[in-house]
Amino acid sequence: MRSLPNIIVTGTPGVGKTTTITQLLSLAQEEPQPLHLKHLSINDIVKDRQAHTGYDEELQTLIVDEEKLMDEVEKEIEDGAGSGGWIIDWHSTDGFAVRWVDLVVVLRCEETSVLFDRLSARGYKDAKVQENMDAEIFGVIAEEAKEGWGEDGSVVELQSIKVEDIEQNAASIYEWILNWVKDQKDKPTAT
Ligand code: ADP
């Protein structure tokens, strides 16, 4: 039984996942009783644990070995046995077991000119910028998440367009975590 929830913060590259998670973790540290939240960067796992089979030159990205990746993720979060508190940072929810994750936050940046600027600033080639812009316009990642976790509140979409959104989104995820913890404590224990 987890004492803290596991959360995926997902969305198209450039929507602000890493920035928002960094803000969330510092918010959790500022509290008188800090919550032990941990950033799980799937990008780092793909790179550091060789969970890839090659490199796609056109899309400037490693080709992910999904089976190996999910084995590594499961080792980190220990399936249902872990204590939770993982804030997972990845541009997809594909492959994650529904039971591992209590909340999916999909960050959105539907102001395409804003997203375009963020992706271009990373030096992405046109094909990669276009692929990501299309994914954002069609809401591909939000749809994928709802297929996995349903429409009952386990998937939330938050706008990440303006600078103020970062702080506000981090604060609302933090609030959700506090409520989750409270609900767990209030639950009658099985006898
Ligand atoms: P992701 O992890 O989703 O790829 P990042 O967190 O790395 O995205 O953010 C990409 C860039 O966009 C960074 O330079 C970040 O400062 C900026 N950014 C992200 N979200 C916002 C926002 N809501 N307002 C302004 N800039 C943002």
Short mmCIF file of N, CA and C and ligand atoms in Angstrom, two decimals, residues 9-22 39 43 89-91 107-109 114-115 117-119 121-122 124 159-167 169, ligand 1:
data_model
loop_
_atom_site.label_atom_id
_atom_site.label_comp_id
_atom_site.label_asym_id
_atom_site.label_seq_id
_atom_site.Cartn_x
_atom_site.Cartn_y
_atom_site.Cartn_z
N VAL A 9 3.27 12.97 -14.96
CA VAL A 9 3.07 14.28 -15.57
C VAL A 9 3.51 14.10 -17.03
N THR A 10 2.53 14.20 -17.93
CA THR A 10 2.82 13.89 -19.32
C THR A 10 2.41 15.05 -20.23
N GLY A 11 2.62 14.89 -21.49
CA GLY A 11 2.29 15.93 -22.46
C GLY A 11 3.36 15.97 -23.54
N THR A 12 3.03 16.63 -24.61
CA THR A 12 3.94 16.80 -25.75
C THR A 12 5.26 17.42 -25.27
N PRO A 13 6.39 17.05 -25.86
CA PRO A 13 7.64 17.72 -25.49
C PRO A 13 7.49 19.25 -25.55
N GLY A 14 8.03 19.91 -24.57
CA GLY A 14 8.00 21.37 -24.54
C GLY A 14 6.82 21.97 -23.79
N VAL A 15 5.88 21.13 -23.33
CA VAL A 15 4.71 21.71 -22.62
C VAL A 15 5.07 22.18 -21.21
N GLY A 16 6.19 21.68 -20.68
CA GLY A 16 6.58 22.16 -19.34
C GLY A 16 6.57 21.09 -18.26
N LYS A 17 6.72 19.83 -18.64
CA LYS A 17 6.65 18.75 -17.65
C LYS A 17 7.77 18.88 -16.60
N THR A 18 9.01 18.99 -17.09
CA THR A 18 10.15 19.02 -16.16
C THR A 18 10.10 20.27 -15.29
N THR A 19 9.76 21.40 -15.90
CA THR A 19 9.69 22.66 -15.15
C THR A 19 8.62 22.56 -14.06
N THR A 20 7.48 22.00 -14.40
CA THR A 20 6.38 21.90 -13.44
C THR A 20 6.74 20.94 -12.30
N ILE A 21 7.40 19.83 -12.65
CA ILE A 21 7.77 18.85 -11.62
C ILE A 21 8.81 19.46 -10.68
N THR A 22 9.76 20.20 -11.23
CA THR A 22 10.77 20.85 -10.38
C THR A 22 10.09 21.78 -9.39
N HIS A 39 11.39 12.65 -8.37
CA HIS A 39 11.25 12.87 -9.82
C HIS A 39 11.77 11.64 -10.56
N ASN A 43 13.28 9.92 -19.51
CA ASN A 43 14.38 10.24 -20.43
C ASN A 43 15.71 9.71 -19.90
N ASP A 89 7.98 11.62 -15.27
CA ASP A 89 8.11 12.67 -16.29
C ASP A 89 8.34 12.02 -17.65
N TRP A 90 7.28 11.97 -18.47
CA TRP A 90 7.44 11.29 -19.77
C TRP A 90 6.38 11.79 -20.74
N HIS A 91 6.71 11.74 -22.04
CA HIS A 91 5.79 12.29 -23.02
C HIS A 91 4.73 11.28 -23.48
N LEU A 107 -0.23 18.00 -19.32
CA LEU A 107 -0.03 19.43 -19.53
C LEU A 107 -0.32 19.74 -20.99
N ARG A 108 -1.00 20.87 -21.22
CA ARG A 108 -1.39 21.24 -22.59
C ARG A 108 -0.88 22.63 -22.94
N CYS A 109 -0.44 22.77 -24.17
CA CYS A 109 -0.06 24.09 -24.67
C CYS A 109 -0.66 24.21 -26.06
N VAL A 114 3.26 29.46 -29.22
CA VAL A 114 4.08 29.36 -28.00
C VAL A 114 4.86 28.05 -28.02
N LEU A 115 4.16 26.95 -28.34
CA LEU A 115 4.83 25.65 -28.37
C LEU A 115 5.90 25.63 -29.47
N ASP A 117 7.69 28.05 -30.56
CA ASP A 117 8.89 28.77 -30.10
C ASP A 117 9.70 27.91 -29.13
N ARG A 118 9.00 27.20 -28.23
CA ARG A 118 9.74 26.38 -27.24
C ARG A 118 10.48 25.24 -27.93
N LEU A 119 9.82 24.62 -28.91
CA LEU A 119 10.45 23.48 -29.60
C LEU A 119 11.61 23.96 -30.49
N ALA A 121 13.41 26.56 -30.00
CA ALA A 121 14.51 26.98 -29.13
C ALA A 121 15.38 25.79 -28.73
N ARG A 122 14.83 24.59 -28.81
CA ARG A 122 15.63 23.40 -28.49
C ARG A 122 16.47 22.93 -29.66
N TYR A 124 15.24 21.71 -32.44
CA TYR A 124 14.63 20.57 -33.14
C TYR A 124 14.48 20.88 -34.62
N GLN A 159 -3.59 23.62 -18.48
CA GLN A 159 -2.95 24.48 -19.48
C GLN A 159 -1.58 24.94 -18.98
N SER A 160 -0.58 24.87 -19.84
CA SER A 160 0.76 25.34 -19.48
C SER A 160 1.26 26.26 -20.58
N ILE A 161 0.72 27.48 -20.55
CA ILE A 161 1.02 28.45 -21.62
C ILE A 161 1.84 29.61 -21.06
N LYS A 162 1.31 30.19 -19.98
CA LYS A 162 1.96 31.37 -19.40
C LYS A 162 2.88 30.95 -18.23
N VAL A 163 3.81 31.83 -17.90
CA VAL A 163 4.73 31.53 -16.80
C VAL A 163 3.96 31.25 -15.51
N GLU A 164 2.90 32.01 -15.25
CA GLU A 164 2.13 31.83 -14.01
C GLU A 164 1.52 30.43 -13.93
N ASP A 165 1.30 29.81 -15.10
CA ASP A 165 0.68 28.48 -15.10
C ASP A 165 1.57 27.46 -14.38
N ILE A 166 2.87 27.66 -14.46
CA ILE A 166 3.79 26.68 -13.87
C ILE A 166 3.52 26.57 -12.37
N GLU A 167 3.51 27.73 -11.72
CA GLU A 167 3.30 27.75 -10.27
C GLU A 167 1.90 27.24 -9.91
N ASN A 169 -0.09 25.26 -11.66
CA ASN A 169 -0.25 23.82 -11.91
C ASN A 169 0.45 23.00 -10.82
P1 ADP B 1 9.01 19.32 -21.19
O1 ADP B 1 9.63 18.71 -19.96
O2 ADP B 1 7.54 19.12 -21.25
O3 ADP B 1 9.67 18.91 -22.47
P2 ADP B 1 10.19 21.76 -20.18
O4 ADP B 1 9.76 21.78 -18.77
O5 ADP B 1 11.59 21.30 -20.46
O6 ADP B 1 9.20 20.90 -21.08
O7 ADP B 1 9.96 23.21 -20.77
C1 ADP B 1 10.40 23.57 -22.07
C2 ADP B 1 10.70 25.07 -22.10
O8 ADP B 1 9.49 25.80 -22.02
C3 ADP B 1 11.56 25.56 -20.94
O9 ADP B 1 12.42 26.56 -21.41
C4 ADP B 1 10.55 26.12 -19.96
O10 ADP B 1 11.11 27.14 -19.17
C5 ADP B 1 9.47 26.66 -20.88
N1 ADP B 1 8.12 26.56 -20.30
C6 ADP B 1 7.49 25.45 -19.92
N2 ADP B 1 6.26 25.71 -19.45
C7 ADP B 1 6.11 27.03 -19.52
C8 ADP B 1 5.04 27.93 -19.18
N3 ADP B 1 3.86 27.51 -18.67
N4 ADP B 1 5.24 29.24 -19.41
C9 ADP B 1 6.40 29.71 -19.94
N5 ADP B 1 7.44 28.91 -20.29
C10 ADP B 1 7.31 27.60 -20.07
#
